[in-house]
Short mmCIF file of C-alpha atoms in Angstrom, two decimals:
data_model
loop_
_atom_site.label_atom_id
_atom_site.label_comp_id
_atom_site.label_asym_id
_atom_site.label_seq_id
_atom_site.Cartn_x
_atom_site.Cartn_y
_atom_site.Cartn_z
CA UNK A 47 -30.74 -16.32 9.46
CA UNK A 48 -30.53 -19.65 11.26
CA UNK A 49 -27.38 -20.68 13.11
CA UNK A 50 -26.71 -23.34 10.44
CA UNK A 51 -26.80 -20.79 7.64
CA UNK A 52 -24.64 -18.35 9.58
CA UNK A 53 -22.09 -21.16 9.93
CA UNK A 54 -22.33 -21.88 6.17
CA UNK A 55 -21.71 -18.18 5.43
CA UNK A 56 -18.56 -18.08 7.54
CA UNK A 57 -17.27 -21.36 6.09
CA UNK A 58 -17.69 -19.93 2.59
CA UNK A 59 -15.68 -16.86 3.57
CA UNK A 60 -12.85 -18.79 5.19
CA UNK A 61 -12.48 -21.62 2.69
CA UNK A 62 -13.06 -19.85 -0.59
CA UNK A 63 -16.63 -20.89 -1.35
CA UNK A 64 -19.21 -18.53 -2.80
CA UNK A 65 -21.77 -17.28 -0.33
CA UNK A 66 -24.44 -17.33 -3.02
CA UNK A 67 -23.44 -20.88 -3.87
CA UNK A 68 -23.82 -21.91 -0.23
CA UNK A 69 -27.36 -20.50 -0.18
CA UNK A 70 -28.21 -21.89 -3.61
CA UNK A 71 -27.41 -25.44 -2.48
CA UNK A 72 -30.44 -25.24 -0.19
CA UNK A 73 -33.63 -26.30 -2.03
CA UNK A 74 -36.28 -23.54 -2.25
CA UNK A 75 -38.63 -25.28 0.18
CA UNK A 76 -35.87 -25.59 2.78
CA UNK A 77 -34.83 -21.98 2.18
CA UNK A 78 -38.37 -20.84 2.86
CA UNK A 79 -38.65 -22.83 6.05
CA UNK A 80 -35.29 -21.49 7.18
CA UNK A 81 -36.55 -17.94 6.68
CA UNK A 82 -34.17 -17.26 3.78
CA UNK A 83 -35.18 -15.03 0.89
CA UNK A 84 -34.05 -15.14 -2.73
CA UNK A 85 -35.37 -12.04 -4.43
CA UNK A 86 -34.91 -10.92 -8.03
CA UNK A 87 -34.91 -7.12 -8.19
CA UNK A 88 -36.88 -7.18 -11.46
CA UNK A 89 -39.69 -8.86 -9.59
CA UNK A 90 -39.75 -5.82 -7.30
CA UNK A 91 -39.98 -3.29 -10.11
CA UNK A 92 -36.39 -2.67 -11.25
CA UNK A 93 -36.24 -1.92 -14.99
CA UNK A 94 -32.53 -2.23 -15.77
CA UNK A 95 -32.52 -0.02 -18.86
CA UNK A 96 -29.75 2.33 -17.68
CA UNK A 97 -31.93 5.44 -17.80
CA UNK A 98 -34.72 4.93 -15.28
CA UNK A 99 -33.73 5.20 -11.60
CA UNK A 100 -33.94 1.77 -9.98
CA UNK A 101 -32.79 2.77 -6.48
CA UNK A 102 -36.16 2.35 -4.79
CA UNK A 103 -36.89 -1.06 -6.31
CA UNK A 104 -33.48 -2.48 -5.40
CA UNK A 105 -33.62 -1.02 -1.89
CA UNK A 106 -37.06 -2.47 -1.34
CA UNK A 107 -35.69 -5.90 -2.28
CA UNK A 108 -32.76 -5.51 0.13
CA UNK A 109 -35.08 -4.43 2.97
CA UNK A 110 -37.55 -7.24 2.31
CA UNK A 111 -34.75 -9.80 2.28
CA UNK A 112 -33.51 -8.53 5.64
CA UNK A 113 -37.00 -8.61 7.16
CA UNK A 114 -37.34 -12.24 6.04
CA UNK A 115 -34.22 -13.19 8.01
CA UNK A 116 -31.64 -12.79 5.25
CA UNK A 117 -30.64 -14.40 1.99
CA UNK A 118 -29.80 -13.21 -1.50
CA UNK A 119 -30.93 -10.27 -3.60
CA UNK A 120 -30.24 -11.08 -7.25
CA UNK A 121 -29.46 -8.37 -9.80
CA UNK A 122 -29.83 -10.05 -13.23
CA UNK A 123 -28.38 -8.98 -16.58
CA UNK A 124 -29.08 -5.30 -17.28
CA UNK A 125 -27.95 -1.78 -16.40
CA UNK A 126 -29.52 -0.38 -13.21
CA UNK A 127 -29.18 3.36 -12.63
CA UNK A 128 -29.00 3.92 -8.89
CA UNK A 129 -27.81 6.11 -6.06
CA UNK A 130 -27.19 4.95 -2.48
CA UNK A 131 -28.17 1.37 -1.62
CA UNK A 132 -28.03 0.23 2.02
CA UNK A 133 -27.06 -3.34 2.87
CA UNK A 134 -28.71 -4.91 5.92
CA UNK A 135 -27.84 -7.80 8.23
CA UNK A 136 -27.60 -11.28 6.70
CA UNK A 137 -28.07 -10.09 3.09
CA UNK A 138 -25.99 -10.95 0.02
CA UNK A 139 -26.24 -8.64 -2.99
CA UNK A 140 -25.41 -10.81 -6.01
CA UNK A 141 -24.62 -9.27 -9.40
CA UNK A 142 -25.17 -11.80 -12.17
CA UNK A 143 -22.97 -11.86 -15.31
CA UNK A 144 -23.87 -8.82 -17.40
CA UNK A 145 -25.43 -6.96 -14.47
CA UNK A 146 -24.27 -3.40 -13.85
CA UNK A 147 -25.13 -0.97 -11.08
CA UNK A 148 -24.61 2.44 -12.70
CA UNK A 149 -24.12 5.38 -10.36
CA UNK A 150 -26.24 8.47 -10.75
CA UNK A 151 -24.19 11.48 -11.91
CA UNK A 152 -26.19 13.76 -9.58
CA UNK A 153 -24.56 14.10 -6.16
CA UNK A 154 -27.90 15.18 -4.69
CA UNK A 155 -29.33 11.71 -5.33
CA UNK A 156 -27.00 10.11 -2.77
CA UNK A 157 -27.95 9.77 0.88
CA UNK A 158 -26.13 11.79 3.52
CA UNK A 159 -25.07 10.89 7.05
CA UNK A 160 -28.35 11.95 8.63
CA UNK A 161 -30.35 9.82 6.19
CA UNK A 162 -28.46 6.60 6.95
CA UNK A 163 -27.42 7.24 10.56
CA UNK A 164 -23.75 7.15 9.61
CA UNK A 165 -20.79 8.12 11.78
CA UNK A 166 -18.91 11.40 11.70
CA UNK A 167 -16.57 9.87 9.10
CA UNK A 168 -19.45 9.06 6.73
CA UNK A 169 -18.85 9.42 2.99
CA UNK A 170 -21.51 9.35 0.29
CA UNK A 171 -21.40 6.12 -1.70
CA UNK A 172 -23.31 3.81 -4.03
CA UNK A 173 -23.25 0.92 -1.53
CA UNK A 174 -23.41 1.71 2.18
CA UNK A 175 -23.54 -0.46 5.29
CA UNK A 176 -23.29 0.67 8.88
CA UNK A 177 -23.02 -1.67 11.88
CA UNK A 178 -24.24 -4.53 9.70
CA UNK A 179 -23.28 -8.18 10.13
CA UNK A 180 -22.95 -11.08 7.72
CA UNK A 181 -23.23 -9.02 4.53
CA UNK A 182 -21.80 -9.77 1.10
CA UNK A 183 -21.45 -8.40 -2.41
CA UNK A 184 -20.82 -11.23 -4.88
CA UNK A 185 -21.03 -12.20 -8.54
CA UNK A 186 -19.21 -11.22 -11.71
CA UNK A 187 -21.27 -8.14 -12.45
CA UNK A 188 -20.08 -4.53 -12.30
CA UNK A 189 -20.48 -1.46 -10.13
CA UNK A 190 -19.73 1.67 -12.19
CA UNK A 191 -19.65 5.11 -10.56
CA UNK A 192 -19.50 7.27 -13.72
CA UNK A 193 -16.78 9.19 -11.91
CA UNK A 194 -15.72 11.27 -14.90
CA UNK A 195 -19.03 13.14 -14.65
CA UNK A 196 -18.14 14.56 -11.20
CA UNK A 197 -16.16 17.76 -10.64
CA UNK A 198 -13.08 16.77 -8.65
CA UNK A 199 -13.10 20.07 -6.75
CA UNK A 200 -16.58 19.38 -5.31
CA UNK A 201 -18.21 16.60 -3.31
CA UNK A 202 -17.87 13.19 -4.91
CA UNK A 203 -19.03 9.67 -4.13
CA UNK A 204 -17.32 6.36 -3.45
CA UNK A 205 -18.55 3.07 -4.83
CA UNK A 206 -18.50 1.23 -1.48
CA UNK A 207 -18.38 2.64 2.03
CA UNK A 208 -18.89 0.20 4.92
CA UNK A 209 -18.34 1.22 8.54
CA UNK A 210 -18.39 -0.77 11.78
CA UNK A 211 -19.46 -3.98 10.04
CA UNK A 212 -18.68 -7.61 10.88
CA UNK A 213 -18.40 -10.72 8.71
CA UNK A 214 -18.11 -8.99 5.34
CA UNK A 215 -17.46 -10.74 2.02
CA UNK A 216 -16.71 -9.00 -1.29
CA UNK A 217 -16.27 -11.65 -4.01
CA UNK A 218 -15.54 -11.47 -7.75
CA UNK A 219 -17.25 -8.18 -8.62
CA UNK A 220 -15.80 -5.51 -10.91
CA UNK A 221 -15.55 -1.99 -9.48
CA UNK A 222 -14.89 0.78 -11.97
CA UNK A 223 -14.95 4.49 -12.69
CA UNK A 224 -15.24 5.85 -9.17
CA UNK A 225 -15.61 9.59 -8.63
CA UNK A 226 -13.28 9.38 -5.61
CA UNK A 227 -12.01 6.35 -3.64
CA UNK A 228 -13.30 3.12 -5.11
CA UNK A 229 -13.99 1.29 -1.84
CA UNK A 230 -13.52 2.28 1.80
CA UNK A 231 -13.93 -0.05 4.78
CA UNK A 232 -13.90 1.72 8.16
CA UNK A 233 -13.49 -0.34 11.36
CA UNK A 234 -14.81 -3.50 9.68
CA UNK A 235 -13.75 -6.88 11.11
CA UNK A 236 -13.69 -10.47 9.84
CA UNK A 237 -13.68 -9.42 6.20
CA UNK A 238 -12.66 -11.23 3.01
CA UNK A 239 -12.11 -9.44 -0.31
CA UNK A 240 -11.50 -12.06 -2.99
CA UNK A 241 -11.23 -12.01 -6.78
CA UNK A 242 -12.28 -8.36 -7.05
CA UNK A 243 -11.36 -6.44 -10.21
CA UNK A 244 -10.86 -2.68 -9.96
CA UNK A 245 -10.40 -0.41 -12.98
CA UNK A 246 -10.65 3.26 -12.08
CA UNK A 247 -8.88 6.15 -13.79
CA UNK A 248 -12.08 8.19 -14.08
CA UNK A 249 -11.12 10.90 -11.56
CA UNK A 250 -8.46 11.86 -9.03
CA UNK A 251 -7.92 10.11 -5.69
CA UNK A 252 -9.15 6.81 -7.14
CA UNK A 253 -7.74 4.61 -4.36
CA UNK A 254 -8.64 0.97 -4.96
CA UNK A 255 -9.09 -0.64 -1.51
CA UNK A 256 -8.89 1.60 1.58
CA UNK A 257 -8.85 -0.63 4.68
CA UNK A 258 -9.17 1.73 7.63
CA UNK A 259 -8.86 0.58 11.24
CA UNK A 260 -10.02 -2.91 10.22
CA UNK A 261 -9.02 -6.20 11.83
CA UNK A 262 -8.94 -9.83 10.72
CA UNK A 263 -8.99 -9.11 6.99
CA UNK A 264 -8.00 -11.27 4.00
CA UNK A 265 -7.44 -9.69 0.57
CA UNK A 266 -6.60 -12.24 -2.11
CA UNK A 267 -6.66 -12.77 -5.86
CA UNK A 268 -7.55 -9.18 -6.77
CA UNK A 269 -6.55 -7.32 -9.94
CA UNK A 270 -6.38 -3.57 -9.34
CA UNK A 271 -5.70 -0.82 -11.87
CA UNK A 272 -6.28 2.70 -10.52
CA UNK A 273 -5.00 6.27 -10.47
CA UNK A 274 -4.09 6.43 -6.77
CA UNK A 275 -3.01 4.05 -3.99
CA UNK A 276 -4.18 0.60 -5.04
CA UNK A 277 -4.29 -1.05 -1.60
CA UNK A 278 -4.05 1.40 1.27
CA UNK A 279 -4.14 0.54 4.96
CA UNK A 280 -5.17 3.45 7.17
CA UNK A 281 -6.13 4.09 10.79
CA UNK A 282 -7.95 7.41 10.87
CA UNK A 283 -9.05 6.88 14.46
CA UNK A 284 -7.27 5.26 17.42
CA UNK A 285 -8.10 1.72 16.27
CA UNK A 286 -5.20 -0.09 14.54
CA UNK A 287 -5.25 -2.00 11.29
CA UNK A 288 -4.44 -5.45 12.63
CA UNK A 289 -4.24 -9.07 11.49
CA UNK A 290 -4.30 -8.37 7.75
CA UNK A 291 -3.20 -10.62 4.88
CA UNK A 292 -2.79 -9.49 1.26
CA UNK A 293 -1.87 -12.16 -1.27
CA UNK A 294 -1.88 -13.14 -4.94
CA UNK A 295 -2.81 -9.70 -6.24
CA UNK A 296 -1.85 -8.01 -9.52
CA UNK A 297 -1.56 -4.22 -9.21
CA UNK A 298 -0.95 -1.20 -11.41
CA UNK A 299 -1.27 2.30 -10.01
CA UNK A 300 -0.39 5.83 -10.98
CA UNK A 301 0.59 6.59 -7.38
CA UNK A 302 1.56 3.73 -5.10
CA UNK A 303 0.71 0.05 -5.25
CA UNK A 304 0.66 -0.89 -1.53
CA UNK A 305 0.67 1.79 1.15
CA UNK A 306 0.34 2.04 4.94
CA UNK A 307 -0.97 5.47 6.00
CA UNK A 308 -1.85 8.21 6.01
CA UNK A 309 -3.34 8.75 8.48
CA UNK A 310 -2.04 6.23 10.97
CA UNK A 311 -3.19 7.33 14.41
CA UNK A 312 -4.05 3.78 15.47
CA UNK A 313 -1.08 2.17 13.77
CA UNK A 314 -0.56 -1.12 11.94
CA UNK A 315 0.14 -4.50 13.50
CA UNK A 316 0.60 -8.10 12.38
CA UNK A 317 0.33 -7.75 8.62
CA UNK A 318 1.53 -10.17 5.91
CA UNK A 319 1.80 -9.37 2.19
CA UNK A 320 2.78 -12.20 -0.18
CA UNK A 321 2.91 -13.30 -3.82
CA UNK A 322 1.96 -10.04 -5.56
CA UNK A 323 2.93 -8.65 -8.98
CA UNK A 324 3.23 -4.85 -9.24
CA UNK A 325 3.71 -3.09 -12.56
CA UNK A 326 3.61 0.33 -14.26
CA UNK A 327 3.43 2.12 -10.92
CA UNK A 328 4.54 5.69 -10.34
CA UNK A 329 4.78 7.23 -6.85
CA UNK A 330 6.75 4.29 -5.32
CA UNK A 331 5.61 0.69 -5.26
CA UNK A 332 5.51 -0.08 -1.50
CA UNK A 333 5.19 2.68 1.10
CA UNK A 334 5.08 2.25 4.88
CA UNK A 335 4.32 5.64 6.46
CA UNK A 336 3.78 6.36 10.15
CA UNK A 337 3.54 10.09 10.86
CA UNK A 338 0.61 10.50 13.29
CA UNK A 339 1.78 8.53 16.32
CA UNK A 340 0.77 4.92 16.86
CA UNK A 341 3.00 1.99 15.99
CA UNK A 342 3.84 0.04 12.87
CA UNK A 343 5.22 -3.37 13.78
CA UNK A 344 5.34 -7.04 12.89
CA UNK A 345 5.01 -6.67 9.12
CA UNK A 346 6.26 -9.19 6.55
CA UNK A 347 6.37 -8.63 2.78
CA UNK A 348 7.51 -11.62 0.71
CA UNK A 349 7.64 -12.87 -2.89
CA UNK A 350 6.99 -9.64 -4.77
CA UNK A 351 7.67 -9.04 -8.47
CA UNK A 352 7.89 -5.42 -9.66
CA UNK A 353 8.24 -4.17 -13.22
CA UNK A 354 8.42 -0.55 -14.41
CA UNK A 355 7.88 0.93 -10.96
CA UNK A 356 9.48 3.76 -9.01
CA UNK A 357 10.97 3.51 -5.57
CA UNK A 358 10.65 0.67 -4.95
CA UNK A 359 10.48 1.08 -1.11
CA UNK A 360 9.64 4.04 1.10
CA UNK A 361 9.61 3.52 4.88
CA UNK A 362 9.04 6.71 6.84
CA UNK A 363 8.61 7.59 10.51
CA UNK A 364 7.53 11.23 10.84
CA UNK A 365 5.82 13.62 13.22
CA UNK A 366 3.21 15.51 11.23
CA UNK A 367 2.60 18.99 12.64
CA UNK A 368 -1.03 19.28 11.59
CA UNK A 369 -3.67 16.88 12.85
CA UNK A 370 -6.08 14.98 10.64
CA UNK A 371 -9.14 15.54 12.82
CA UNK A 372 -9.88 19.03 14.06
CA UNK A 373 -9.43 19.27 17.80
CA UNK A 374 -7.52 16.01 18.16
CA UNK A 375 -4.27 16.38 20.10
CA UNK A 376 -1.01 16.02 18.26
CA UNK A 377 0.62 12.68 19.00
CA UNK A 378 4.31 12.15 19.82
CA UNK A 379 6.37 10.30 17.20
CA UNK A 380 5.26 6.71 16.91
CA UNK A 381 7.26 3.48 16.81
CA UNK A 382 8.14 1.83 13.50
CA UNK A 383 9.89 -1.50 13.93
CA UNK A 384 10.09 -5.19 13.03
CA UNK A 385 9.57 -5.21 9.27
CA UNK A 386 10.89 -8.01 7.03
CA UNK A 387 10.91 -7.57 3.24
CA UNK A 388 12.18 -10.58 1.31
CA UNK A 389 12.36 -12.23 -2.11
CA UNK A 390 11.76 -9.21 -4.32
CA UNK A 391 12.67 -8.77 -7.98
CA UNK A 392 12.28 -5.14 -9.12
CA UNK A 393 12.94 -3.40 -12.43
CA UNK A 394 12.64 0.35 -11.96
CA UNK A 395 11.13 2.76 -14.45
CA UNK A 396 13.17 5.35 -16.33
CA UNK A 397 10.32 7.57 -17.57
CA UNK A 398 6.80 8.18 -16.31
CA UNK A 399 3.60 9.88 -17.41
CA UNK A 400 1.84 12.58 -15.44
CA UNK A 401 -1.79 12.13 -16.48
CA UNK A 402 -4.17 9.99 -14.44
CA UNK A 403 -4.69 7.50 -17.27
CA UNK A 404 -0.99 7.17 -18.14
CA UNK A 405 -1.28 8.97 -21.50
CA UNK A 406 0.28 12.34 -20.61
CA UNK A 407 3.71 13.77 -21.32
CA UNK A 408 6.61 11.62 -20.17
CA UNK A 409 8.64 12.68 -17.15
CA UNK A 410 12.29 11.63 -16.88
CA UNK A 411 15.11 12.19 -14.34
CA UNK A 412 15.60 13.46 -11.67
CA UNK A 413 12.34 11.74 -10.70
CA UNK A 414 13.82 8.48 -11.94
CA UNK A 415 16.75 8.87 -9.57
CA UNK A 416 14.72 8.53 -6.37
CA UNK A 417 15.74 5.21 -4.86
CA UNK A 418 14.50 3.56 -1.68
CA UNK A 419 14.26 5.76 1.41
CA UNK A 420 14.18 4.17 4.89
CA UNK A 421 14.24 6.96 7.43
CA UNK A 422 13.22 7.81 10.99
CA UNK A 423 13.72 11.01 12.98
CA UNK A 424 16.62 12.25 15.10
CA UNK A 425 16.24 10.45 18.43
CA UNK A 426 13.42 8.30 17.05
CA UNK A 427 14.99 5.66 14.80
CA UNK A 428 13.18 3.04 12.78
CA UNK A 429 14.19 -0.29 14.29
CA UNK A 430 14.56 -3.89 13.18
CA UNK A 431 14.16 -3.53 9.40
CA UNK A 432 15.36 -6.51 7.34
CA UNK A 433 15.76 -6.70 3.55
CA UNK A 434 16.62 -10.21 2.36
CA UNK A 435 17.14 -11.59 -1.14
CA UNK A 436 16.36 -8.43 -3.08
CA UNK A 437 17.38 -7.74 -6.70
CA UNK A 438 16.82 -4.24 -8.09
CA UNK A 439 17.67 -2.99 -11.58
CA UNK A 440 17.98 0.79 -11.26
CA UNK A 441 17.95 3.49 -13.96
CA UNK A 442 21.34 4.94 -12.98
CA UNK A 443 22.56 8.36 -14.07
CA UNK A 444 23.05 9.79 -10.58
CA UNK A 445 25.54 12.63 -10.09
CA UNK A 446 28.25 13.36 -7.54
CA UNK A 447 26.26 16.39 -6.38
CA UNK A 448 23.31 14.13 -5.62
CA UNK A 449 25.57 11.76 -3.72
CA UNK A 450 26.61 14.58 -1.37
CA UNK A 451 23.29 16.43 -1.08
CA UNK A 452 21.68 16.97 2.30
CA UNK A 453 18.27 15.32 2.44
CA UNK A 454 15.69 17.46 4.27
CA UNK A 455 14.10 15.97 7.38
CA UNK A 456 10.55 17.16 6.54
CA UNK A 457 9.50 15.96 9.99
CA UNK A 458 6.12 17.72 10.01
CA UNK A 459 5.11 17.37 6.39
CA UNK A 460 2.97 14.93 4.51
CA UNK A 461 5.29 11.96 3.94
CA UNK A 462 5.30 11.62 0.18
CA UNK A 463 8.33 9.87 -1.21
CA UNK A 464 9.11 12.27 -4.05
CA UNK A 465 9.35 15.28 -1.69
CA UNK A 466 12.81 14.21 -0.50
CA UNK A 467 14.29 14.59 -3.97
CA UNK A 468 16.88 12.36 -5.65
CA UNK A 469 18.35 10.01 -3.08
CA UNK A 470 22.10 10.18 -2.25
CA UNK A 471 22.31 6.44 -2.97
CA UNK A 472 20.92 4.74 -6.04
CA UNK A 473 19.83 1.66 -4.06
CA UNK A 474 19.07 2.29 -0.37
CA UNK A 475 19.33 5.52 1.63
CA UNK A 476 18.89 4.64 5.32
CA UNK A 477 18.84 7.36 8.00
CA UNK A 478 18.04 7.50 11.75
CA UNK A 479 17.81 3.74 12.13
CA UNK A 480 19.12 0.85 14.19
CA UNK A 481 19.23 -2.93 13.94
CA UNK A 482 19.14 -2.83 10.14
CA UNK A 483 19.99 -5.85 7.98
CA UNK A 484 20.63 -5.96 4.22
CA UNK A 485 21.14 -9.57 3.19
CA UNK A 486 21.72 -10.99 -0.28
CA UNK A 487 21.07 -7.70 -2.05
CA UNK A 488 21.86 -7.26 -5.77
CA UNK A 489 21.86 -3.70 -7.15
CA UNK A 490 22.45 -2.98 -10.84
CA UNK A 491 22.27 0.19 -12.94
CA UNK A 492 21.36 0.54 -16.61
CA UNK A 493 23.83 3.38 -17.07
CA UNK A 494 26.71 4.47 -14.80
CA UNK A 495 25.76 6.11 -11.52
CA UNK A 496 28.19 8.18 -9.45
CA UNK A 497 26.28 7.71 -6.20
CA UNK A 498 26.96 4.92 -3.71
CA UNK A 499 24.75 1.87 -3.85
CA UNK A 500 23.89 2.14 -0.14
CA UNK A 501 24.14 5.07 2.26
CA UNK A 502 23.81 4.86 6.06
CA UNK A 503 23.34 8.13 7.98
CA UNK A 504 22.98 8.08 11.78
CA UNK A 505 22.55 4.31 11.83
CA UNK A 506 23.60 2.00 14.67
CA UNK A 507 23.98 -1.79 14.74
CA UNK A 508 23.65 -2.61 11.06
CA UNK A 509 24.66 -5.58 8.94
CA UNK A 510 25.31 -5.85 5.21
CA UNK A 511 25.78 -9.45 4.11
CA UNK A 512 26.06 -10.72 0.56
CA UNK A 513 25.77 -7.33 -1.19
CA UNK A 514 26.54 -7.30 -4.91
CA UNK A 515 26.51 -3.73 -6.19
CA UNK A 516 27.41 -1.94 -9.39
CA UNK A 517 30.06 0.78 -9.08
CA UNK A 518 32.21 3.03 -11.27
CA UNK A 519 35.83 4.01 -10.69
CA UNK A 520 35.19 7.78 -10.65
CA UNK A 521 32.07 7.50 -8.47
CA UNK A 522 31.54 7.25 -4.75
CA UNK A 523 32.30 4.21 -2.61
CA UNK A 524 29.89 1.30 -2.79
CA UNK A 525 28.72 1.94 0.79
CA UNK A 526 28.68 5.44 2.29
CA UNK A 527 28.78 5.71 6.10
CA UNK A 528 28.08 8.98 7.91
CA UNK A 529 27.71 8.89 11.68
CA UNK A 530 27.28 5.13 11.34
CA UNK A 531 28.21 2.99 14.33
CA UNK A 532 28.70 -0.67 15.13
CA UNK A 533 28.25 -2.06 11.65
CA UNK A 534 29.38 -5.22 9.86
CA UNK A 535 29.86 -5.62 6.10
CA UNK A 536 30.68 -9.15 5.03
CA UNK A 537 30.69 -11.53 2.08
CA UNK A 538 30.04 -8.67 -0.33
CA UNK A 539 31.31 -8.06 -3.85
CA UNK A 540 31.96 -5.04 -6.03
CA UNK A 541 30.65 -5.28 -9.60
CA UNK A 542 32.49 -2.98 -11.98
CA UNK A 543 35.25 -0.81 -10.53
CA UNK A 544 35.17 1.21 -7.32
CA UNK A 545 37.51 3.55 -5.49
CA UNK A 546 36.60 1.78 -2.24
CA UNK A 547 34.10 -0.54 -0.64
CA UNK A 548 33.23 1.94 2.15
CA UNK A 549 33.66 5.66 2.79
CA UNK A 550 33.54 6.78 6.44
CA UNK A 551 32.35 10.30 7.22
CA UNK A 552 31.28 12.23 10.29
CA UNK A 553 31.55 10.23 13.52
CA UNK A 554 31.47 6.76 11.96
CA UNK A 555 33.21 4.12 14.06
CA UNK A 556 33.44 0.45 15.02
CA UNK A 557 32.96 -0.94 11.52
CA UNK A 558 33.90 -4.52 10.65
CA UNK A 559 34.78 -5.77 7.15
CA UNK A 560 34.93 -9.55 6.82
CA UNK A 561 35.49 -11.79 3.77
CA UNK A 562 34.59 -9.22 1.12
CA UNK A 563 35.70 -9.56 -2.52
CA UNK A 564 37.70 -6.37 -3.15
CA UNK A 565 39.44 -7.38 -6.37
CA UNK A 566 37.59 -4.63 -8.26
CA UNK A 567 38.03 -1.97 -5.60
CA UNK A 568 41.10 0.22 -5.28
CA UNK A 569 40.97 -0.10 -1.50
CA UNK A 570 38.74 -1.29 1.28
CA UNK A 571 38.09 2.03 3.05
CA UNK A 572 38.25 5.77 2.63
CA UNK A 573 38.37 8.00 5.72
CA UNK A 574 37.34 11.63 6.03
CA UNK A 575 39.59 13.88 8.09
CA UNK A 576 39.32 13.20 11.79
CA UNK A 577 38.34 9.53 11.46
CA UNK A 578 41.16 7.15 12.49
CA UNK A 579 41.86 4.06 10.45
CA UNK A 580 41.18 2.08 13.62
CA UNK A 581 37.49 2.85 13.07
CA UNK A 582 37.55 -0.11 10.66
CA UNK A 583 38.71 -3.64 11.46
CA UNK A 584 39.26 -6.13 8.64
CA UNK A 585 39.47 -9.89 8.44
CA UNK A 586 39.77 -12.30 5.53
CA UNK A 587 39.37 -9.83 2.65
CA UNK A 588 40.10 -10.85 -0.93
CA UNK A 589 42.30 -8.16 -2.54
CA UNK A 590 43.73 -7.64 -5.99
CA UNK A 591 46.93 -9.52 -6.67
#
């Protein structure tokens, strides 16, 4: 590929143009002189009848295009039965409207690591690229893995597996019916995934996009419906996921819409998620999990609408006892800090369905009573977490026993959000943390809930500003404090009736209450035995007349 066409390719990726369109603007005579190829796979022997294997014909076209210096391999209307196809440098695979790559149901048809020269992390897939540059998959056609035909207890294939690639574009294609993960990108840099549609409930572990140790990545305008994590950032090796943007996506998932980890050995840095709509999602909507060392920092999540989801937030620092890679040393606890989540409207689900396609028997509380967990480890707090302008409509129905239950640490276990059980607060349960801010938070319940709206446990230097929370007179205080230190609660309001705004337990101390509306609370503070009233200082409260 000439330097001019390489520049055109990158401009198309950065500014939203189609790579195929950029090539197509070049007249055929100029394309030939530039060394570009435009090859129709039917002209190389592909049949496209859905029954005859077309792998060899399509691969021959891809190899010929690469030998000619790059260009486009066109897959026209038709159904092309295939196994592994390998993308080469400077080649765009374009699926025309009505074109479908149909995966072979025979696992033995797919190439293994030795056949393609893949890394130790290699996974069998329909499309594979290793150490390739300037590659693309474009068009409005479909890649279908026939995943329901694979036994989930045996080896399965992914639709796309790219590793160690640079300048990657995935535009507008439909990915469906994977046998395992839909698409997995390992250590790929300078990548744009735009306008992709994913529909995969064909098997278990149908993650949508797995972005693993990648850097400089843009995901935008995708619609993802799948049975496992829809967009999952990972770092299986020591290389962090870094400089990632996710925007303007619509997501439904049986188990998690947006997730960081696991694993997370390399960590996650400088990531922005904006303008996404999440719906009908079980397993918690947004999960940030760091349990293998590394660091998770400088993350912003903004302008998110959620409907019929669980959670909605799970932020977890752990210290998993087992290692992901055999022989790798166990890492010390990592660092999870500097996360801002803002402008979120969430309506939480009250019942869920167990089956992978959403049609199974409904499941109701106590699963519905798992709120948002934000938790570190003793001596290893999460740090600098901000929630701003958040409105959550919760199912309610929590009990006094749940309000007082001890939440297990589960330091060494897989960090799944439902393993902690019903949360002791219907809104936010925050433990082992410092420098925490809850600003302009509105928490409502459909039915009465006896738990507090917010619980702080072993938290230092926290601020609650502009909280509006539902409460009931025979329930717990609006805010529960246990071993909480140096906190400020201001400009907050009780909705309904409450026995108190705050309840201090354990070694809680140095708490300030300023300008709160307490007209619907019996008192400002409750104190457990051993806590002096001087632990709370008040100023400018609005009390009942």
